[in-house]
XYZ file of C-alpha atoms in Angstrom:
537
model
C 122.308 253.486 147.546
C 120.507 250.312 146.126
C 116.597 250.263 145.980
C 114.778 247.921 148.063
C 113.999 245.144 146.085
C 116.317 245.678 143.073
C 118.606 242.717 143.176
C 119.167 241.177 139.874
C 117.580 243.859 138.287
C 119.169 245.935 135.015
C 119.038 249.450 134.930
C 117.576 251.412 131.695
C 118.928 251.212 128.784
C 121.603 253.685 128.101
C 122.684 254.412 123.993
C 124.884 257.163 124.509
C 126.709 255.523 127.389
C 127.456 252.459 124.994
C 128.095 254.483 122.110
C 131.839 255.482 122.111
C 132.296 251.524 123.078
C 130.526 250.244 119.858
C 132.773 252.994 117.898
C 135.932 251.582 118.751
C 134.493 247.846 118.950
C 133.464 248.321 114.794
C 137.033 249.441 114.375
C 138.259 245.995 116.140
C 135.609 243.489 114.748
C 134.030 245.630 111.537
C 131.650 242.010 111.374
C 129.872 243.890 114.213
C 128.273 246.448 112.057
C 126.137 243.710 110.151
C 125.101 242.161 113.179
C 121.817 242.617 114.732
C 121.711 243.892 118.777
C 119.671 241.572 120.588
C 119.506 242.734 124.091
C 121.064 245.776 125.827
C 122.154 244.523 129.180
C 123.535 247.675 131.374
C 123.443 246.518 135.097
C 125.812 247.504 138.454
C 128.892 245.724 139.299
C 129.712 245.043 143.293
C 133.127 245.385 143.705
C 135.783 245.208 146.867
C 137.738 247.111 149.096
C 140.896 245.014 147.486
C 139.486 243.967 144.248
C 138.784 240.255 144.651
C 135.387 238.278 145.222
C 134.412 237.160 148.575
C 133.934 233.527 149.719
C 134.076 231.035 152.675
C 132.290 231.022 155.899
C 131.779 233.838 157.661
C 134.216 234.591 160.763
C 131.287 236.151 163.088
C 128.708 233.065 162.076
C 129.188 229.547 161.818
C 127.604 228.161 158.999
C 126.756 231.174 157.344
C 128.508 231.111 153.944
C 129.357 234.123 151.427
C 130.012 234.107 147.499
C 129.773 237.664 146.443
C 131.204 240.813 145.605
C 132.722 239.342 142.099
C 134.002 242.613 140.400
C 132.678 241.717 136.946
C 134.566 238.605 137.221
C 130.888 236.455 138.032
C 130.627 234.438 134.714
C 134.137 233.998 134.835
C 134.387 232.465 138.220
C 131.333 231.629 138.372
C 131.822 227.728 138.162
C 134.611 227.291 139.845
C 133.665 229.617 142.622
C 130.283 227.847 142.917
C 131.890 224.333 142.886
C 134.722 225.387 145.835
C 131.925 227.220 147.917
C 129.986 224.000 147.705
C 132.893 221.518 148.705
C 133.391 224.558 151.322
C 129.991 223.869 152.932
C 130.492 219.715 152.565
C 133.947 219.104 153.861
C 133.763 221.859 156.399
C 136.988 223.730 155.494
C 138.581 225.539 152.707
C 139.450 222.796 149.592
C 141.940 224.571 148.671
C 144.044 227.503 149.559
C 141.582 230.472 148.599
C 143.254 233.137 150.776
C 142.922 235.905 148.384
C 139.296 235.703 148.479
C 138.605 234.326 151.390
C 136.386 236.293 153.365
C 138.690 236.162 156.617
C 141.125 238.521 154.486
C 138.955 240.957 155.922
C 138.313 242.806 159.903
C 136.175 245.295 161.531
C 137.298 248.530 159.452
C 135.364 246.501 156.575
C 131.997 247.006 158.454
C 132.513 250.542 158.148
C 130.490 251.957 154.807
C 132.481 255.274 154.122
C 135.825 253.335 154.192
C 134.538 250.365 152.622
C 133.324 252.965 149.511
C 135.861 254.915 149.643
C 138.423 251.883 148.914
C 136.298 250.435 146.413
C 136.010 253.339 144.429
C 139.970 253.256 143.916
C 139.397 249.444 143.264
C 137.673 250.047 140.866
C 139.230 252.891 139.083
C 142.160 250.613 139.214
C 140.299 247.037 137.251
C 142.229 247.603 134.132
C 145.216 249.455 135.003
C 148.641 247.960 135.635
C 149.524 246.486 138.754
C 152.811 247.710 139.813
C 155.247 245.685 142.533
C 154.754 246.564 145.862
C 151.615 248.720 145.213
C 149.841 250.241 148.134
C 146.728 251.838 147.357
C 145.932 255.637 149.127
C 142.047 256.007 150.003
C 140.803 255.417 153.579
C 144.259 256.025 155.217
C 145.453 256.658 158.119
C 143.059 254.223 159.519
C 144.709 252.416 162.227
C 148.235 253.786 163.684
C 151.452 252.547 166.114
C 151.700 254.949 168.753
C 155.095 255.596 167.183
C 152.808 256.823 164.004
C 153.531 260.153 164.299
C 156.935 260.314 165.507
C 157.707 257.610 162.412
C 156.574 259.562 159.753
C 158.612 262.966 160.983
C 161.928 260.071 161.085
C 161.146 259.864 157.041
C 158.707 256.556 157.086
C 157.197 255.680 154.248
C 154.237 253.647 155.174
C 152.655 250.596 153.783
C 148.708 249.696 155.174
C 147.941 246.021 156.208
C 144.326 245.401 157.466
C 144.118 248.918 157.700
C 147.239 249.507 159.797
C 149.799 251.538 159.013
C 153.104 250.347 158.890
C 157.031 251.754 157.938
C 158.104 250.156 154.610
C 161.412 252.010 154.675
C 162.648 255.316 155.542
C 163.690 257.931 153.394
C 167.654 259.831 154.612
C 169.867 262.230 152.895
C 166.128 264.661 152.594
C 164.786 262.065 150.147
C 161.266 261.851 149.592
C 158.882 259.134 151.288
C 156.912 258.244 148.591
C 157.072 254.902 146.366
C 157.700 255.334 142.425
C 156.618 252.311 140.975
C 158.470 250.309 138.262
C 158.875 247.073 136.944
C 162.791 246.680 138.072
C 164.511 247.750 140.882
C 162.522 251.297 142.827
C 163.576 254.160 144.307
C 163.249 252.664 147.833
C 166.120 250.043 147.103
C 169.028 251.602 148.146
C 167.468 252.855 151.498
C 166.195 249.258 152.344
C 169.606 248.358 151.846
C 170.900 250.771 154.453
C 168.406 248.982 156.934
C 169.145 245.484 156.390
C 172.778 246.106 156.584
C 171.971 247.901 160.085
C 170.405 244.502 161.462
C 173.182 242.640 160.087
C 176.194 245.004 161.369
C 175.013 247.126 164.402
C 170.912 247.329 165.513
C 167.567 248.046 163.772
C 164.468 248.570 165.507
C 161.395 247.974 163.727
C 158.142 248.565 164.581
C 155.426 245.575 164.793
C 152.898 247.255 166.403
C 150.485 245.596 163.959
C 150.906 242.235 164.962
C 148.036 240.315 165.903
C 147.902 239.199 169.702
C 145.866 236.479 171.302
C 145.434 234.960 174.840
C 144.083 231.729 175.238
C 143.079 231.279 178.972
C 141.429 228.515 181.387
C 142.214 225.411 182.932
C 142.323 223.597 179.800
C 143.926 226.257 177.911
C 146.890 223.173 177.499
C 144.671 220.839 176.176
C 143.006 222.745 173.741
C 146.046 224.601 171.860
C 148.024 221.185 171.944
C 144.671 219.909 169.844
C 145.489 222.650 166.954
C 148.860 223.336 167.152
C 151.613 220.809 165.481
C 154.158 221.756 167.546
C 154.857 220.664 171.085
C 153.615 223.681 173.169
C 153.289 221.549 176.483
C 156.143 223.515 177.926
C 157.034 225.117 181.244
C 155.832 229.028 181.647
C 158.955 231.248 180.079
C 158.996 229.322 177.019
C 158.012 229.934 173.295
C 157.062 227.529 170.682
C 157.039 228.245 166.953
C 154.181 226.181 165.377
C 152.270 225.899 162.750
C 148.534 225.022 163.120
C 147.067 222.763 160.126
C 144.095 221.497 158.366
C 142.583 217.911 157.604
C 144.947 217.563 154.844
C 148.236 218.827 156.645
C 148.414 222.191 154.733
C 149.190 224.986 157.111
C 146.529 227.148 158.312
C 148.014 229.424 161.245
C 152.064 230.375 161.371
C 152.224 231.808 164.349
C 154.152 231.906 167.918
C 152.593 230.532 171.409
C 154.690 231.555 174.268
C 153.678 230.080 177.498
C 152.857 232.824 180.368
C 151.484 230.778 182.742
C 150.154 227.437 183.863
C 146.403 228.609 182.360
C 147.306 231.071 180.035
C 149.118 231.289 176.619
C 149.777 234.266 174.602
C 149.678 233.923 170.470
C 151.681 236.320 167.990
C 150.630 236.412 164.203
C 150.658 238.480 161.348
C 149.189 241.728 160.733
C 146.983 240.739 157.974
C 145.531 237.127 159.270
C 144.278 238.603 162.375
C 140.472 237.537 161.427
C 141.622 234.270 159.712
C 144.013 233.102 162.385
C 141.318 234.483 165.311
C 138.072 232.694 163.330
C 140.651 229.201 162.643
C 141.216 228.870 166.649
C 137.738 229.893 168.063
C 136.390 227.315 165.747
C 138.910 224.259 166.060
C 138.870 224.446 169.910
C 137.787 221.255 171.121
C 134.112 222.007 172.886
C 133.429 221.332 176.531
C 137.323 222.485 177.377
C 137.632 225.735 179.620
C 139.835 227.525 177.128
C 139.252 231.303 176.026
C 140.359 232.898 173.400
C 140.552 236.780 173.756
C 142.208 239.440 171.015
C 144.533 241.868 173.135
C 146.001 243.247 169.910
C 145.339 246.482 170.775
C 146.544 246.340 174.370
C 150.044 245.979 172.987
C 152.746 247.972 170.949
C 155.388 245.774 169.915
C 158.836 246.629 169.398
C 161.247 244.154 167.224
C 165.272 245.469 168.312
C 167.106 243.142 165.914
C 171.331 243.117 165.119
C 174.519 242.190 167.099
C 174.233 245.062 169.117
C 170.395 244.093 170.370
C 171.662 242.913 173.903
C 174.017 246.179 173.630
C 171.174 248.684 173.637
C 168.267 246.404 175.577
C 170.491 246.076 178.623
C 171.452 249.324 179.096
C 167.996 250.149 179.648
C 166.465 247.314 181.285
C 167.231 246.680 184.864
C 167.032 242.487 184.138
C 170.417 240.526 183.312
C 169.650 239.497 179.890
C 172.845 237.409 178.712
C 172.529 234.500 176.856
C 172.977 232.233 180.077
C 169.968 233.512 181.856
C 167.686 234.731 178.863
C 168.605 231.972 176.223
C 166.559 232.050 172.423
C 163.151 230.190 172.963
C 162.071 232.140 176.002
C 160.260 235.165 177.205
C 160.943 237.346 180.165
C 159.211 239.962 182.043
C 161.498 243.026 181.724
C 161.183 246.640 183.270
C 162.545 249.542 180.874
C 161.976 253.068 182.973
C 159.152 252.218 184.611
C 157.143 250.050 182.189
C 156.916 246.286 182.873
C 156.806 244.620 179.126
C 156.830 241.272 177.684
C 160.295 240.441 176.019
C 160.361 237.287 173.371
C 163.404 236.737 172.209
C 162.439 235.252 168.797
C 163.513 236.560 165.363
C 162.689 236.762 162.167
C 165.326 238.477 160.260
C 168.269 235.852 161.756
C 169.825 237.627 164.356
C 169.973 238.451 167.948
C 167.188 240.467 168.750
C 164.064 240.475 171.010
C 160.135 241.452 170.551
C 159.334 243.876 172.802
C 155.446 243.772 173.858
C 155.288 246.840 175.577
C 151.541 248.361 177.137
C 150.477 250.664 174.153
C 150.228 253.483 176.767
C 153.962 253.277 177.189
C 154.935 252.824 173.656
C 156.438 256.016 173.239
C 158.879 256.805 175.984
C 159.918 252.951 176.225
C 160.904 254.112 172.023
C 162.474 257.355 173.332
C 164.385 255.213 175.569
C 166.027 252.568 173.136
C 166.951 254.556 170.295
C 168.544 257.128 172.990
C 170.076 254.188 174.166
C 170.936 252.816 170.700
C 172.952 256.067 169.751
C 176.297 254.951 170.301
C 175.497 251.735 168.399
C 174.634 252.827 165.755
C 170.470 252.034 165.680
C 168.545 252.945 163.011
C 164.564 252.711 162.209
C 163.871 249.959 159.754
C 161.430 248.548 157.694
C 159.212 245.952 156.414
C 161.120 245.857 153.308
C 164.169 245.592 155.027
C 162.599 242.784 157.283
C 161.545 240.695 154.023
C 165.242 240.927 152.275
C 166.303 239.589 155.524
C 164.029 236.539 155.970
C 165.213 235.812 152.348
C 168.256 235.325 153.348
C 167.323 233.609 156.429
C 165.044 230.810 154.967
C 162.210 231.623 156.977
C 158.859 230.939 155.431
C 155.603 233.449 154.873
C 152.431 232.326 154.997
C 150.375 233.631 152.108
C 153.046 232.727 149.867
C 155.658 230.129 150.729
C 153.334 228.667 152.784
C 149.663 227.777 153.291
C 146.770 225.864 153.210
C 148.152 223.374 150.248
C 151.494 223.265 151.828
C 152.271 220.590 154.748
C 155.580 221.451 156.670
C 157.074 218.286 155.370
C 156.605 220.182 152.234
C 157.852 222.952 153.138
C 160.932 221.851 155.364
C 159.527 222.561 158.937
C 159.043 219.053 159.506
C 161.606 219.458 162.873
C 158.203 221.403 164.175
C 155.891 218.932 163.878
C 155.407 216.690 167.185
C 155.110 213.159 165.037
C 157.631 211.666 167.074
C 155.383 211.649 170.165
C 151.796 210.246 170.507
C 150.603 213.370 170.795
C 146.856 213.842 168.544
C 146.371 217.153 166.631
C 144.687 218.094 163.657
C 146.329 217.199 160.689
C 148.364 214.377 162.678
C 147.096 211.319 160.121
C 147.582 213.206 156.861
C 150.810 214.085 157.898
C 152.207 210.729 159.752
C 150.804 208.999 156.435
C 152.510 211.573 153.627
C 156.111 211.014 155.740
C 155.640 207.095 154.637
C 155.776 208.075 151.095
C 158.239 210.097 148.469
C 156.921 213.910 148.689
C 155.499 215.070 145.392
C 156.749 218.666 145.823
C 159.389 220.450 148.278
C 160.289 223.709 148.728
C 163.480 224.715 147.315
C 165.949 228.279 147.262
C 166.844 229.699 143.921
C 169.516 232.401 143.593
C 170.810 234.303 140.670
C 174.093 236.491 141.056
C 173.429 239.086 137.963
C 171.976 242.305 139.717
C 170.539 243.385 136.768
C 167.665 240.409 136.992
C 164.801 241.198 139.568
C 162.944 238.446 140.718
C 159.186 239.202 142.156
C 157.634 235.956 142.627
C 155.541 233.777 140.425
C 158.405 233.229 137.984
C 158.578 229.906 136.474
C 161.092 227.097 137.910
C 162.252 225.056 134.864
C 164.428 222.369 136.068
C 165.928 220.188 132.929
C 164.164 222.588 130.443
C 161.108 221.346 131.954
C 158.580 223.444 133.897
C 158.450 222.143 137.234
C 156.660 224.864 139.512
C 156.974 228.640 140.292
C 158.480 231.046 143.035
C 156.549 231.531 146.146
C 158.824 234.489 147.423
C 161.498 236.708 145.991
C 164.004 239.462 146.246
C 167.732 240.939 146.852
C 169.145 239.675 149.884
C 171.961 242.491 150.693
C 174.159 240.375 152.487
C 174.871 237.588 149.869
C 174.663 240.027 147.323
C 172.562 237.872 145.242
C 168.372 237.307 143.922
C 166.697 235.133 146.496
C 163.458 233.401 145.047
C 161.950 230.577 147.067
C 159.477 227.883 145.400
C 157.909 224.417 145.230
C 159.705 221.593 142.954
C 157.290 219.221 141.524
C 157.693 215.818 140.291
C 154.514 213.283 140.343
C 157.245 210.472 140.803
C 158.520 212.442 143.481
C 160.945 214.608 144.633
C 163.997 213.461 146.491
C 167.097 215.781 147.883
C 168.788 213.426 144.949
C 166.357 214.756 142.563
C 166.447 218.214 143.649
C 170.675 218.285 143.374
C 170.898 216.711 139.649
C 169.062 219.059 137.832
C 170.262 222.059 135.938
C 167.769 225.034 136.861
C 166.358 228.112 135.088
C 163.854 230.871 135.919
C 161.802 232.373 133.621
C 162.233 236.045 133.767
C 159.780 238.503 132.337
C 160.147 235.821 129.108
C 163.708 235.848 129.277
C 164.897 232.102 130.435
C 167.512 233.044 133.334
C 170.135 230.328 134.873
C 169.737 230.214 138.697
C 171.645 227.958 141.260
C 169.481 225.694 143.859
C 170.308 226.048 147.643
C 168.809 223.595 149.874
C 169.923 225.197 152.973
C 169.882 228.892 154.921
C 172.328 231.466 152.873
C 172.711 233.144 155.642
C 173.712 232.191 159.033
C 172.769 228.029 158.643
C 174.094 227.427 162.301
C 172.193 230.373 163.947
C 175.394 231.094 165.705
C 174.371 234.805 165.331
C 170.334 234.102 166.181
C 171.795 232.188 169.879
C 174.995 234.411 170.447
């Protein structure tokens, strides 16, 4: 542990410790050898479950702010952290999207010291090393499990960990192995993803979201008070949904998330596994005061089942006892279904771009309502899928994530969700002005889709956009959409002068590729499916 007291203190001087470091320094910069040693300075270092510094305010507290935790990167940061945390305090929100230090990044499992030292220890071991694609790191797991954990992992899962959840990646067939080998170009795991997507897009896939975060908001003013924070229109009968993003002062887009309407006082919220705190600590705080609206976390209350592909309505109907055609359960809505003897929630939303429906079934029932589907899902070929799978898919779909494609410094005009944004009506929300005053003038950057046919190129994200032979911005989101056959990269187009669809068409594009400049073809719309004939069929 740390000694009361201790601080900023140094600890003692340590020679031998520094030694075999000044040995190899003198080989580097032999000047060193005439130079005289000043100071010894040999102190701790605080580092992170997840490697990065800490800032913003604190979920649990308002007004209580945290900078720490810097992981040797203090004097580097220092400034800049220091100047953000300060404009933090002033302006009342975030100045800029800070997400991968944000404090929020964090939940409950964090309180707990054996985990929390546990997972810093392999942070730390891990400062200098390379950071492979798709790395998952192994200490503290399993910490939080699906109900379908165990019955997963003898199916061949290979699990990813989100917020300290576990959850599938992909699943290994043909008695391969479940583990990731990490490379720079394409992994062992790409050829099995492949066999999931092309399950959702041919036959069925069920994945499990288990993870999801799930919130109620509740009361008589429960109306009121999301239509405050939410840019969409959610002011719609019970049995709807509404996709919406919520947003800041500026526009940019805090919350991504799903409201479905359950009844006249009551409103049920689906987000993402890992913003659970930031999404949670956004809407207890931005909920107008004196309003009778409660906001409640039921995450764990739920398992949640996403049964995606052309044969969805094949395999849901023959176990539910509800007539779920398209004429009486139409995209947009939720129903109350009963599989077996388990009354669940069904949304029928997507985000891999086909028919499908979430399933929000009572944990307790998780498994046999499973048992039930894929017994059920047999003769249609259903297979377990996973994230992997579900990201290819959204590539190919268009749909945005937040933490990449999408975020605090992003408005939907931006992004090209402005069809979700309730300008049209008089409506207030947060973020209205900035947003009714940016669609007045030419946008400054858009978000664009970038493909490249050669399968031999892997795009990752943060590759440079070079439009002209000019650098122009960098890919938010990448990878190999199965379907088209093709590199999907997604990314923001920048021009100060702005940047029209005119601008966007009559430039000649190129990615920068691991140094290697790489021609690449700009898409505008969906690649896949731009009607949603297959999302309503």
């Amino acid at each position: 542990g740390i000694p009361e007291g201790f601080h900023f203190s140094l600890l003692d001087t340590d020679i031998d410790h520094f030694e075999p470091l000044m040995e190899q320094a003198l080989i580097r910069v032999p000047a060193l050898a005439e130079a005289s040693v000043r100071q010894m300075i040999n102190g701790p270092e605080s580092f992170t479950p997840d490697g990065n510094f800490i800032l913003g305010e604190a979920p649990e507290v308002a007004g209580f702010f945290v900078g720490a935790g810097f992981n040797a990167f203090g004097i580097a940061a220092g400034g800049g952290a220091g100047k953000a945390l300060a404009e933090w305090v002033g302006g009342g929100e975030a100045p800029m999207d800070l997400w991968v230090v944000d404090i929020k990044r964090f939940a409950g499992l964090h309180g707990d010291q054996e985990f929390v030292r546990e997972r810093s220890l392999e942070l730390y071991a891990k400062h200098y090393t390379i950071a492979w694609p798709h790395e998952e790191h192994d200490s503290g797991r399993p910490r939080r499990v699906s109900p379908l954990y165990d019955r997963l992992k003898a199916q061949g899962a290979c699990f990813g960990s989100k917020l300290g959840w576990e959850r599938p990646n992909w699943f290994a067939c043909d008695g391969a192995e479940p583990r990731d080998d990490y490379a720079m170009g394409r992994q062992n795991w790409f050829d099995a993803v492949g066999r999931e997507h092309r399950a959702a897009r041919q036959a069925v896939a069920l994945f499990d979201a288990t993870s999801f975060a799930k919130f109620t908001v509740t009361g008589a003013d429960a109306e009121a008070a999301l239509a405050w924070i939410c840019a969409a229109d959610i002011a719609k009968p019970p049995g709807r949904l509404t996709y919406t993003q919520m947003c800041n002062q500026r526009g940019g887009i805090e919350c991504d998330l799903t409201v479905a309407r359950i009844a006249q006082d009551q409103f049920y919220i689906v987000t993402g596994t890992g913003f659970a705190t930031h999404d949670y600590a956004w809407i207890a705080r931005h909920l107008p005061p004196g309003l009778d609206a409660a906001l409640t976390d039921v995450t764990d209350d739920f398992a949640v089942f996403s049964l995606m592909g052309p044969r969805a309505r094949d395999v849901l109907g023959a176990v539910c006892h509800e007539d779920i055609s398209n004429h009486r359960f139409p995209f947009g809505h939720w129903r109350a279904l009963t599989i077996d003897d388990t009354r669940l929630r069904a949304l029928r939303i997507t985000y891999v771009g086909e028919l499908g429906w979430e399933l929000h079934v009572p944990a307790a029932s998780a498994l046999a309502v499973y048992d039930s589907l894929m017994a059920a899902g047999e003769a249609h070929g259903i297979v377990n899928a996973g994230y992997r799978a579900i990201e290819s898919l959204r590539l190919e779909k268009g749909y945005r994530a937040w933490g990449s494609d999408i975020g605090p410094d992003f408005t939907p005009l931006e992004a090209g969700m402005g069809w979700a944004v309730k300008l049209r009506t008089n409506t207030p929300f947060l973020g209205r002005e900035a947003l009714a005053a940016q669609k007045e003038r030419p946008l400054t950057k858009r978000l664009a889709c970038f493909t490249v046919d050669d399968p031999s190129v892997v795009l990752l994200g943060r590759e440079t956009i070079y439009r002209d032979g000019l650098r122009v911005g960098w890919l938010t989101s990448a990878g190999w959409g199965y379907t088209v056959e093709k590199n999907i990269g997604y990314g923001y187009v920048r021009n100060a002068g702005g940047v029209s669809t005119e601008y966007l068409e009559t430039g000649a594009y190129e990615l920068e590729v691991a140094t290697r400049r790489v021609p690449c073809e700009l898409r505008l719309g969906p690649l896949y499916d731009p009607k949603m004939e297959r999302v309503k069929a």
